[in-house]
Coordinates of C-alpha atoms in Angstrom, one line a residue:
Chain C
M1412 CA 97.9 38.3 152.1
T1413 CA 96.9 40.8 149.4
P1414 CA 95.1 39.3 146.5
L1415 CA 96.7 40.0 143.1
L1416 CA 93.4 40.5 141.5
Q1417 CA 90.2 41.4 143.3
V1418 CA 87.0 41.1 141.2
E1419 CA 83.9 42.6 142.7
D1420 CA 80.4 42.2 141.3
I1421 CA 81.4 42.6 137.7
A1422 CA 78.6 42.9 135.2
K1423 CA 78.6 43.4 131.4
Y1424 CA 75.5 43.7 129.3
Y1425 CA 75.1 43.7 125.6
G1426 CA 72.0 45.9 125.4
T1427 CA 69.5 44.1 127.5
R1428 CA 71.2 40.8 127.1
I1429 CA 73.5 39.6 129.9
G1430 CA 77.1 39.1 129.0
C1431 CA 78.1 38.1 132.5
T1432 CA 76.9 39.3 135.8
D1433 CA 77.4 39.0 139.6
V1434 CA 81.0 37.8 139.3
S1435 CA 83.2 38.2 142.3
F1436 CA 86.4 36.5 143.2
D1437 CA 89.9 37.0 144.6
L1438 CA 93.0 35.7 142.8
Y1439 CA 96.1 35.3 144.9
P1440 CA 99.7 35.4 143.6
G1441 CA 100.8 32.1 142.0
E1442 CA 97.2 30.9 141.7
V1443 CA 95.7 29.6 138.5
M1444 CA 92.0 30.1 138.1
G1445 CA 90.0 28.2 135.5
I1446 CA 86.7 29.4 134.0
V1447 CA 84.7 26.7 132.3
G1448 CA 81.3 26.7 130.6
E1449 CA 79.6 26.1 127.3
S1450 CA 79.7 28.4 124.3
G1451 CA 77.8 31.6 125.1
S1452 CA 78.0 31.2 128.8
G1453 CA 79.9 34.5 129.2
K1454 CA 83.3 33.2 130.0
S1455 CA 85.1 35.1 127.2
T1456 CA 83.1 38.3 128.0
L1457 CA 84.2 38.0 131.5
L1458 CA 87.9 37.5 130.5
N1459 CA 87.9 40.4 128.1
T1460 CA 86.2 42.6 130.8
L1461 CA 88.9 41.6 133.4
A1462 CA 91.7 42.3 130.9
G1463 CA 90.3 45.8 130.1
H1464 CA 89.3 45.0 126.5
L1465 CA 85.6 45.6 127.4
T1466 CA 84.3 48.2 129.8
P1467 CA 82.1 46.6 132.5
D1468 CA 78.7 48.1 133.2
R1469 CA 79.1 47.6 137.0
G1470 CA 81.7 46.5 139.4
A1471 CA 85.4 46.8 140.1
V1472 CA 88.5 45.0 139.0
R1473 CA 91.3 45.8 141.4
F1474 CA 94.9 44.8 140.6
D1475 CA 97.8 44.9 143.0
T1476 CA 100.1 47.3 141.1
R1477 CA 103.8 47.4 141.9
A1478 CA 103.8 51.1 142.7
D1479 CA 100.5 51.8 144.5
G1480 CA 99.0 48.5 145.7
L1481 CA 95.4 47.7 144.8
R1482 CA 94.0 50.0 142.1
D1483 CA 90.7 49.7 140.3
T1484 CA 91.7 49.1 136.6
V1485 CA 88.2 50.0 135.4
T1486 CA 88.5 53.6 136.6
M1487 CA 92.3 54.1 136.0
S1488 CA 93.3 56.2 133.0
E1489 CA 93.8 54.5 129.7
P1490 CA 97.5 55.1 129.5
E1491 CA 98.0 53.4 132.9
R1492 CA 95.8 50.5 131.9
R1493 CA 97.6 50.0 128.6
M1494 CA 100.9 50.2 130.4
L1495 CA 99.7 47.4 132.7
S1496 CA 98.6 45.3 129.8
R1497 CA 102.0 45.3 128.3
T1498 CA 104.1 44.9 131.5
D1499 CA 102.3 43.1 134.3
W1500 CA 99.6 41.5 132.3
A1501 CA 99.6 39.2 129.3
F1502 CA 96.8 38.0 127.1
V1503 CA 97.0 34.8 125.2
H1504 CA 94.4 34.6 122.4
Q1505 CA 92.7 31.4 121.2
H1506 CA 93.9 32.1 117.7
A1507 CA 97.6 32.8 117.6
R1508 CA 97.2 35.1 114.6
D1509 CA 95.1 37.4 116.8
G1510 CA 97.9 37.8 119.2
L1511 CA 100.9 37.8 116.8
R1512 CA 102.1 40.1 114.1
M1513 CA 102.1 37.8 111.2
N1514 CA 104.3 39.9 109.0
V1515 CA 107.0 40.4 111.6
S1516 CA 109.7 37.8 112.3
A1517 CA 109.5 35.6 115.4
G1518 CA 112.3 37.6 117.1
G1519 CA 110.5 40.8 116.3
N1520 CA 107.3 39.4 117.8
V1521 CA 109.0 38.5 121.0
G1522 CA 110.9 41.8 121.1
E1523 CA 108.0 44.0 120.6
R1524 CA 106.9 44.1 124.2
L1525 CA 110.5 44.8 125.3
M1526 CA 110.8 47.7 122.8
A1527 CA 107.3 49.0 123.9
V1528 CA 108.7 49.4 127.4
G1529 CA 111.8 51.2 126.2
A1530 CA 114.5 48.6 125.3
R1531 CA 116.7 50.2 122.7
H1532 CA 119.7 47.8 122.5
Y1533 CA 119.3 45.4 119.5
G1534 CA 121.8 42.9 120.8
K1535 CA 120.2 42.5 124.1
I1536 CA 116.7 42.4 122.6
R1537 CA 117.7 39.7 120.3
A1538 CA 119.4 37.7 123.0
T1539 CA 116.3 37.8 125.2
A1540 CA 114.1 36.8 122.2
S1541 CA 116.4 33.9 121.4
D1542 CA 116.3 32.8 125.0
W1543 CA 112.6 32.9 125.1
L1544 CA 112.2 30.9 121.9
G1545 CA 114.3 28.3 123.5
R1546 CA 112.1 28.2 126.6
V1547 CA 109.0 27.6 124.5
E1548 CA 110.8 24.9 122.5
I1549 CA 111.1 26.8 119.2
N1550 CA 114.5 26.2 117.5
E1551 CA 116.6 29.3 117.7
D1552 CA 117.4 29.2 114.0
R1553 CA 113.7 30.0 113.3
I1554 CA 114.2 33.5 115.0
D1555 CA 114.1 35.4 111.7
D1556 CA 111.2 33.4 110.2
R1557 CA 107.7 34.8 110.1
P1558 CA 105.0 33.1 112.1
A1559 CA 103.1 32.4 108.9
S1560 CA 105.7 29.6 108.2
F1561 CA 105.1 28.1 111.7
S1562 CA 102.7 25.3 112.5
G1563 CA 99.7 26.0 114.7
G1564 CA 101.3 24.7 117.9
M1565 CA 104.5 26.7 117.2
Q1566 CA 102.5 29.8 116.6
Q1567 CA 100.7 29.3 119.9
R1568 CA 104.0 28.8 121.7
L1569 CA 105.4 31.9 120.1
Q1570 CA 102.4 33.8 121.3
I1571 CA 103.1 32.6 124.8
A1572 CA 106.8 33.6 124.6
R1573 CA 105.8 37.1 123.2
N1574 CA 103.5 37.5 126.2
L1575 CA 105.8 36.3 128.9
V1576 CA 109.0 38.1 127.9
T1577 CA 108.3 41.1 130.0
G1578 CA 107.8 38.9 133.1
P1579 CA 104.1 39.6 133.7
R1580 CA 102.5 38.6 137.0
L1581 CA 99.0 37.9 135.6
V1582 CA 98.2 36.0 132.4
F1583 CA 94.8 35.9 130.8
M1584 CA 94.3 32.9 128.5
D1585 CA 91.4 32.4 126.2
E1586 CA 91.2 28.8 125.1
P1587 CA 95.0 28.5 124.7
T1588 CA 94.7 24.9 123.4
G1589 CA 91.8 25.5 121.1
G1590 CA 92.3 24.3 117.6
L1591 CA 95.3 22.2 118.3
D1592 CA 95.5 18.4 118.0
V1593 CA 95.7 16.4 121.2
S1594 CA 99.4 15.6 121.2
V1595 CA 100.3 19.2 120.5
Q1596 CA 97.9 20.2 123.2
A1597 CA 99.6 17.9 125.7
R1598 CA 103.0 19.5 125.0
L1599 CA 101.6 23.0 125.2
L1600 CA 99.9 22.2 128.5
D1601 CA 103.1 20.7 129.8
L1602 CA 105.0 23.8 128.8
L1603 CA 102.4 26.1 130.3
R1604 CA 102.4 24.2 133.5
N1605 CA 106.2 24.5 133.8
L1606 CA 106.2 28.2 133.0
V1607 CA 103.5 29.0 135.4
R1608 CA 105.3 27.1 138.2
E1609 CA 108.7 28.4 137.3
M1610 CA 107.7 32.1 137.1
G1611 CA 105.2 32.0 139.9
L1612 CA 102.6 33.3 137.5
S1613 CA 99.0 33.9 138.3
A1614 CA 96.6 33.0 135.5
I1615 CA 93.0 33.0 134.5
I1616 CA 92.3 30.4 131.9
V1617 CA 89.0 30.3 130.0
T1618 CA 88.3 27.0 128.3
H1619 CA 85.6 24.5 127.6
D1620 CA 88.1 21.6 127.9
L1621 CA 87.9 20.1 131.4
A1622 CA 91.2 18.3 130.9
V1623 CA 93.0 21.6 130.6
V1624 CA 91.7 23.0 133.9
R1625 CA 92.3 19.6 135.6
L1626 CA 96.0 19.9 134.7
L1627 CA 96.5 23.6 135.1
A1628 CA 94.0 25.2 137.4
D1629 CA 94.0 25.3 141.2
R1630 CA 90.5 26.7 141.4
L1631 CA 87.6 26.5 139.1
M1632 CA 84.5 28.6 138.3
V1633 CA 81.7 27.1 136.3
M1634 CA 79.6 29.6 134.3
K1635 CA 76.2 29.3 132.7
D1636 CA 74.1 32.0 131.1
G1637 CA 76.3 34.8 132.4
H1638 CA 76.3 33.6 136.0
V1639 CA 78.8 31.7 138.1
V1640 CA 76.9 28.5 139.1
E1641 CA 79.6 26.8 141.0
S1642 CA 83.1 27.5 142.2
G1643 CA 85.8 25.8 144.3
L1644 CA 88.9 23.8 144.2
T1645 CA 89.4 22.1 140.8
D1646 CA 89.4 18.6 142.0
Q1647 CA 86.5 19.2 144.3
V1648 CA 84.4 20.7 141.6
L1649 CA 85.2 18.1 139.0
D1650 CA 85.1 15.0 141.3
D1651 CA 82.0 16.1 143.3
P1652 CA 80.0 18.5 141.2
Q1653 CA 77.0 19.9 143.1
H1654 CA 75.2 22.0 140.5
G1655 CA 73.1 20.3 137.9
Y1656 CA 74.9 22.0 135.0
T1657 CA 78.3 21.1 136.4
Q1658 CA 77.3 17.5 136.7
L1659 CA 76.1 17.5 133.1
L1660 CA 79.4 19.1 132.0
V1661 CA 81.5 16.5 133.8
S1662 CA 79.4 13.6 132.6
S1663 CA 79.7 14.9 129.0
V1664 CA 83.4 14.2 128.8
L1665 CA 84.0 11.1 126.6
Q1666 CA 86.1 8.4 128.2
V1667 CA 88.5 6.5 126.0
Chain W
M140 CA 115.2 77.7 81.8
T141 CA 114.4 80.1 78.9
Q142 CA 110.8 78.9 79.3
I143 CA 110.7 80.3 82.8
E144 CA 112.0 83.7 81.7
Q145 CA 109.4 83.9 79.0
D146 CA 106.5 83.1 81.3
K147 CA 107.6 85.5 84.0
N148 CA 107.9 88.4 81.6
A149 CA 104.5 87.7 80.0
P150 CA 101.8 88.6 82.5
D151 CA 99.1 88.1 80.0
T152 CA 99.6 84.4 80.3
V153 CA 98.4 84.6 83.9
M154 CA 94.9 83.1 84.2
S155 CA 92.4 85.6 85.7
D156 CA 89.5 83.2 85.7
Y157 CA 90.7 81.6 88.9
N158 CA 91.3 83.1 92.3
F159 CA 94.9 83.9 93.2
A160 CA 96.8 80.6 93.4
Y161 CA 93.8 78.5 92.2
L162 CA 92.1 77.9 95.6
D163 CA 89.3 80.1 96.8
E164 CA 89.9 82.2 99.9
Q165 CA 87.8 80.2 102.2
T166 CA 89.7 77.1 101.4
K167 CA 93.0 78.8 101.9
R168 CA 91.8 80.1 105.3
M169 CA 90.9 76.5 106.2
I170 CA 94.3 75.2 105.2
R171 CA 96.0 78.1 107.0
R172 CA 94.2 77.2 110.2
A173 CA 95.4 73.6 109.8
I174 CA 99.0 74.9 109.2
L175 CA 98.9 77.1 112.3
K176 CA 97.7 74.2 114.4
S177 CA 100.4 72.0 113.0
L178 CA 103.0 74.5 113.8
A179 CA 101.7 74.8 117.3
I180 CA 102.0 71.0 117.8
P181 CA 105.2 70.0 115.9
G182 CA 104.9 66.6 114.3
Y183 CA 101.2 66.2 115.0
Q184 CA 99.1 65.3 111.9
V185 CA 96.3 67.8 111.6
P186 CA 93.3 66.7 109.5
F187 CA 92.2 69.1 106.8
A188 CA 89.5 69.1 104.1
S189 CA 91.7 68.4 101.2
R190 CA 90.3 69.6 97.8
E191 CA 90.3 68.0 94.4
M192 CA 93.2 69.6 92.5
P193 CA 93.7 69.5 88.8
M194 CA 96.3 66.8 89.0
P195 CA 96.2 63.2 90.1
Y196 CA 96.8 62.1 93.7
G197 CA 100.4 61.2 94.1
W198 CA 101.5 64.1 92.1
G199 CA 101.7 66.5 95.0
T200 CA 98.1 67.6 95.6
G201 CA 98.9 68.1 99.3
G202 CA 102.0 70.1 98.8
V203 CA 100.3 72.2 96.1
Q204 CA 97.4 73.1 98.5
V205 CA 99.8 74.0 101.3
S206 CA 101.8 76.1 98.8
A207 CA 98.7 77.8 97.5
A208 CA 97.7 78.7 101.1
V209 CA 101.0 80.3 102.0
L210 CA 101.8 81.9 98.7
T211 CA 101.6 85.7 98.4
P212 CA 102.0 87.8 95.2
D213 CA 105.5 88.9 96.4
D214 CA 106.8 85.4 96.8
T215 CA 109.4 83.6 94.6
L216 CA 108.6 80.0 94.1
K217 CA 111.0 77.1 93.5
V218 CA 109.7 73.6 92.9
I219 CA 112.0 70.5 93.0
D220 CA 111.3 66.8 92.4
Q221 CA 113.9 64.5 93.9
G222 CA 116.2 67.5 94.0
A223 CA 115.8 68.4 90.3
D224 CA 114.1 71.5 89.0
D225 CA 113.5 70.1 85.5
T226 CA 111.5 66.9 85.9
T227 CA 107.9 66.7 84.8
N228 CA 106.4 67.0 88.3
A229 CA 108.5 70.0 89.2
V230 CA 107.9 71.8 85.9
S231 CA 104.2 71.3 85.8
I232 CA 103.7 72.4 89.4
R233 CA 105.9 75.5 88.8
R234 CA 103.9 76.4 85.7
F235 CA 100.6 75.8 87.5
F236 CA 101.5 78.5 90.0
E237 CA 102.9 80.8 87.3
K238 CA 99.6 80.6 85.6
T239 CA 97.2 80.7 88.5
A240 CA 99.2 83.0 90.8
G241 CA 101.5 84.9 88.5
V242 CA 104.3 84.7 91.1
A243 CA 108.0 84.9 90.2
V244 CA 109.7 81.5 89.9
T245 CA 113.4 80.5 90.3
E246 CA 115.6 77.6 90.2
A247 CA 118.1 79.1 92.6
T248 CA 117.5 77.9 96.2
A249 CA 118.8 81.0 97.8
E250 CA 116.5 83.3 95.8
A251 CA 113.3 81.3 96.6
S252 CA 111.0 82.3 99.5
I253 CA 108.8 79.2 99.1
I254 CA 110.3 75.9 98.0
Q255 CA 107.9 73.0 97.2
T256 CA 109.8 69.7 97.3
R257 CA 109.2 66.1 96.5
H258 CA 111.5 63.7 98.4
R259 CA 114.5 66.0 98.9
I260 CA 115.8 68.8 101.1
P261 CA 118.0 71.2 99.1
E262 CA 121.7 71.0 99.8
A263 CA 122.1 74.7 100.4
E264 CA 121.3 75.7 104.0
L265 CA 117.8 77.3 104.2
R266 CA 117.2 80.6 106.0
E267 CA 114.5 81.7 108.4
D268 CA 112.7 83.7 105.7
Q269 CA 112.1 80.6 103.6
V270 CA 109.4 78.0 103.7
L271 CA 109.9 74.4 102.6
V272 CA 106.7 72.6 101.5
Y273 CA 106.9 68.8 101.3
Q274 CA 104.7 66.6 99.2
V275 CA 103.7 63.6 101.4
P276 CA 102.3 60.3 100.1
I277 CA 101.7 58.5 103.4
P278 CA 101.8 60.8 106.5
E279 CA 101.4 58.0 109.0
P280 CA 104.8 56.6 110.0
L281 CA 103.1 53.6 111.7
R282 CA 100.8 52.8 108.7
F283 CA 102.5 49.7 107.3
L284 CA 102.9 48.3 110.8
E285 CA 99.4 49.0 112.1
P286 CA 96.7 49.2 109.4
S287 CA 94.0 50.7 111.7
E288 CA 93.8 54.5 111.8
V289 CA 91.9 54.3 115.1
E290 CA 94.7 52.4 116.6
T291 CA 97.5 54.5 115.2
R292 CA 95.9 57.7 116.5
K293 CA 95.6 56.0 119.9
M294 CA 99.3 55.1 119.7
H295 CA 100.2 58.7 119.0
E296 CA 98.0 59.9 121.8
L297 CA 99.6 57.6 124.3
E298 CA 103.1 57.8 122.9
E299 CA 103.2 54.0 122.2
Y300 CA 106.0 53.9 119.7
G301 CA 107.5 50.5 120.4
L302 CA 106.2 49.3 117.1
M303 CA 108.4 51.7 115.2
H304 CA 111.4 50.0 116.7
V305 CA 110.0 46.6 115.7
K306 CA 110.4 47.8 112.1
L307 CA 114.0 48.8 112.7
Y308 CA 114.6 45.5 114.5
E309 CA 113.3 43.7 111.4
D310 CA 115.6 45.6 109.2
I311 CA 118.7 44.6 111.2
A312 CA 117.5 41.0 111.6
Q313 CA 117.1 40.7 107.8
H314 CA 119.8 42.9 106.4
G315 CA 122.3 43.2 109.2
A316 CA 121.9 47.0 109.4
I317 CA 119.0 49.5 109.4
A318 CA 118.1 49.2 105.8
T319 CA 115.4 51.9 105.8
A320 CA 117.0 54.4 103.4
Y321 CA 114.1 56.9 103.0
A322 CA 111.1 58.0 105.0
Y323 CA 113.2 57.3 108.0
P324 CA 111.1 57.8 111.1
V325 CA 112.0 60.7 113.5
K326 CA 110.8 61.8 116.9
V327 CA 109.9 65.5 117.1
E328 CA 110.7 67.5 120.3
G329 CA 110.6 64.2 122.3
R330 CA 106.9 63.7 121.6
Y331 CA 105.5 62.8 118.2
V332 CA 107.0 60.2 115.9
M333 CA 106.8 61.6 112.4
D334 CA 107.3 60.4 108.8
P335 CA 109.6 63.1 107.2
S336 CA 108.1 62.1 103.8
P337 CA 110.2 59.9 101.5
I338 CA 113.4 62.0 101.8
P339 CA 116.6 60.0 101.8
K340 CA 117.9 59.4 105.4
F341 CA 120.9 61.5 104.3
D342 CA 118.6 64.5 104.6
N343 CA 117.3 63.7 108.1
P344 CA 120.0 65.7 110.0
K345 CA 118.9 68.7 107.9
L346 CA 115.4 68.6 109.3
E347 CA 116.6 70.8 112.2
M348 CA 116.8 74.0 110.2
A349 CA 116.0 77.7 110.3
A350 CA 113.2 77.6 107.7
I351 CA 109.6 76.6 108.4
Q352 CA 108.8 73.1 107.1
L353 CA 105.3 72.2 106.1
F354 CA 104.1 68.8 105.1
G355 CA 101.0 68.3 103.0
A356 CA 99.3 65.0 102.2
G357 CA 96.4 65.5 99.8
R358 CA 94.9 62.1 99.5
E359 CA 95.4 61.3 103.2
Q360 CA 94.1 64.8 104.1
R361 CA 96.8 65.6 106.7
I362 CA 99.0 68.6 107.3
Y363 CA 101.9 68.6 109.7
A364 CA 104.8 70.9 110.3
L365 CA 108.2 71.5 111.9
P366 CA 108.7 75.1 113.2
P367 CA 112.3 76.5 112.8
H368 CA 115.0 74.9 114.9
T369 CA 112.7 72.1 116.2
Q370 CA 114.5 69.2 117.7
V371 CA 114.2 66.2 115.3
V372 CA 115.8 62.9 116.3
S373 CA 116.1 59.9 114.0
L374 CA 115.1 56.7 115.7
D375 CA 117.8 54.0 116.2
F376 CA 119.2 51.4 118.5
E377 CA 122.0 52.0 121.0
D378 CA 124.2 49.4 119.2
Y379 CA 123.0 50.3 115.7
P380 CA 123.1 54.1 115.7
F381 CA 121.5 56.2 112.9
E382 CA 123.7 56.9 110.0
A383 CA 123.0 59.4 107.3
S384 CA 124.2 57.4 104.3
K385 CA 124.9 58.3 100.7
A386 CA 126.6 56.7 97.7
D387 CA 130.3 56.6 98.4
H388 CA 131.4 58.7 95.4
P389 CA 132.0 62.3 94.5
C390 CA 129.6 63.9 92.1
G391 CA 130.7 63.1 88.5
L392 CA 129.8 66.5 87.2
C393 CA 130.8 69.0 89.9
G394 CA 133.0 66.8 92.1
A395 CA 131.0 67.6 95.3
E396 CA 131.6 65.0 98.1
D397 CA 129.1 66.3 100.5
S398 CA 125.9 66.1 98.4
Y399 CA 123.3 63.4 97.9
L400 CA 123.9 61.5 94.7
D401 CA 121.7 60.0 92.0
E402 CA 123.0 56.9 90.2
L403 CA 122.6 57.1 86.5
I404 CA 123.1 54.1 84.2
V405 CA 124.8 55.6 81.1
D406 CA 125.3 52.6 78.8
D407 CA 124.5 48.9 78.7
E408 CA 128.0 47.8 79.7
G409 CA 127.7 48.6 83.4
G410 CA 128.8 52.2 83.0
R411 CA 127.3 54.5 85.6
L412 CA 127.5 58.1 86.6
F413 CA 127.0 59.5 90.1
M414 CA 125.7 63.0 90.1
C415 CA 124.1 65.5 92.6
S416 CA 120.4 65.0 92.9
D417 CA 120.1 68.7 93.7
T418 CA 120.5 70.2 90.2
D419 CA 120.7 73.8 91.3
Y420 CA 123.5 72.9 93.8
C421 CA 125.4 71.1 91.0
A422 CA 124.9 73.7 88.4
A423 CA 126.0 76.5 90.8
R424 CA 129.2 74.6 91.6
Q425 CA 129.9 74.0 88.0
A426 CA 129.3 77.7 87.2
V427 CA 132.2 78.6 89.5
G428 CA 134.5 76.1 88.0
H429 CA 134.2 72.9 89.9
R430 CA 134.5 69.9 87.7
G431 CA 134.0 66.2 88.4
S432 CA 135.7 63.3 86.8
D433 CA 132.8 62.6 84.4
A434 CA 132.1 66.1 83.3
S435 CA 131.7 66.1 79.5
P436 CA 132.4 69.0 77.3
T437 CA 128.7 69.4 76.4
L438 CA 127.7 69.6 80.0
E439 CA 130.4 72.2 80.6
G440 CA 128.9 74.1 77.8
V441 CA 125.5 74.2 79.4
A442 CA 126.9 75.2 82.8

């Protein structure tokens, strides 16, 4: 089976400081990979490097493109990479306002990716947008409201709809539940889990919240100081942590 | 109108302290290079080192610099502002070039070799020996959607124009139709999306013309151009096609039904007059006897 994403020895430095280094893994279709670690451990750097927002200093990120099979996204031309990032890839930001256009209506936000790939029929765009708002549990009569009038949880769900509307195969998520209260988090996680299963999505989720990866991720990578210190099946890593840092991380979770 | 005659026949009013057409020759060469490049890449915004002009930004500093660069002593200049020859902006720019270049000026579209315009295309069809110079406030069609210049340049480079349709989508979502009535975005030769300056969308179909069209934005330091007979397509949706709209009236003065109209409030009881925004077109029609329903005796006297 061909991996959807093949990461080989990725390294990103900020001057002489390490962003992340020696990261290699394969992600298979339908698989959800979690990346956990404390602040400054390089998990966001890694995610941005994989998604093409940062250029790595070393290594290859090969993606199984629909047309030509595995292609290195680091060396492919920028138009190709940007095309990928608005069709087969999606990126969910921690702060919804980074990923949304706040002065454009909810329908316009969802429709943007469709129009970016050439949709030119207003009625169809609107129908699709309306359908997607329903799927992320936003009432359809809010379609012409701007995201600024939405609550934090709704904004995050809108961002997810906007990203998934073109049917991507790989979703990058950077702390998707950050800044939301726990009950809203729970609904969002439930929604994400359903969408991921329904659409057979592969995803890479960066978070410091172990509960999120427990729920969503099949596999887990633990990062510290730019290095991957432990990786494996989620339950295995969380229930039987081997590395000292992972043990610390798991034992730091408050039990209620 | 008599003022124009006087100035033309009095060459001693031409200022000789300045170089021909105000700008020095090096500056004009620089602007001409930008113009040539913009003609070579229709719709592409060419940066140029815009100069301070003796008028405020927003009054046509870009258009004036382009006009100065293409003007020759044999040219006949016409300046219009929203179609009118006799508004402050048009009069002062016309007098500026009368003084600094000593060129002939006219109000008749057909007699002009260079027409500088603000926000209109003349009703009369332009010929291939004419040049139309636009004053442009914001040359970047994506500006109000994407504030970053770095990003908009990248979007032009990679032809990522989906965002432009988001604006049109928003229009339909809010107003039930594409409500953008001026500065309506167009795609040039299937490549660059261009802001045609704030002309009414009624004028968009006229952008495919025989004359050379040059667009100058002084504050934003950009020049772009449409060579003659360039393909210019107004953006739209399949189910909401582009429509060149105008007020649904005939001209009150000359009765024309095919020209773009200004709406004039004439009293405080809701009385209004629709009249051609192109004053030369309207006056020419009245001169050959066309009358609209609101034509008053005094106006007839002038015509």
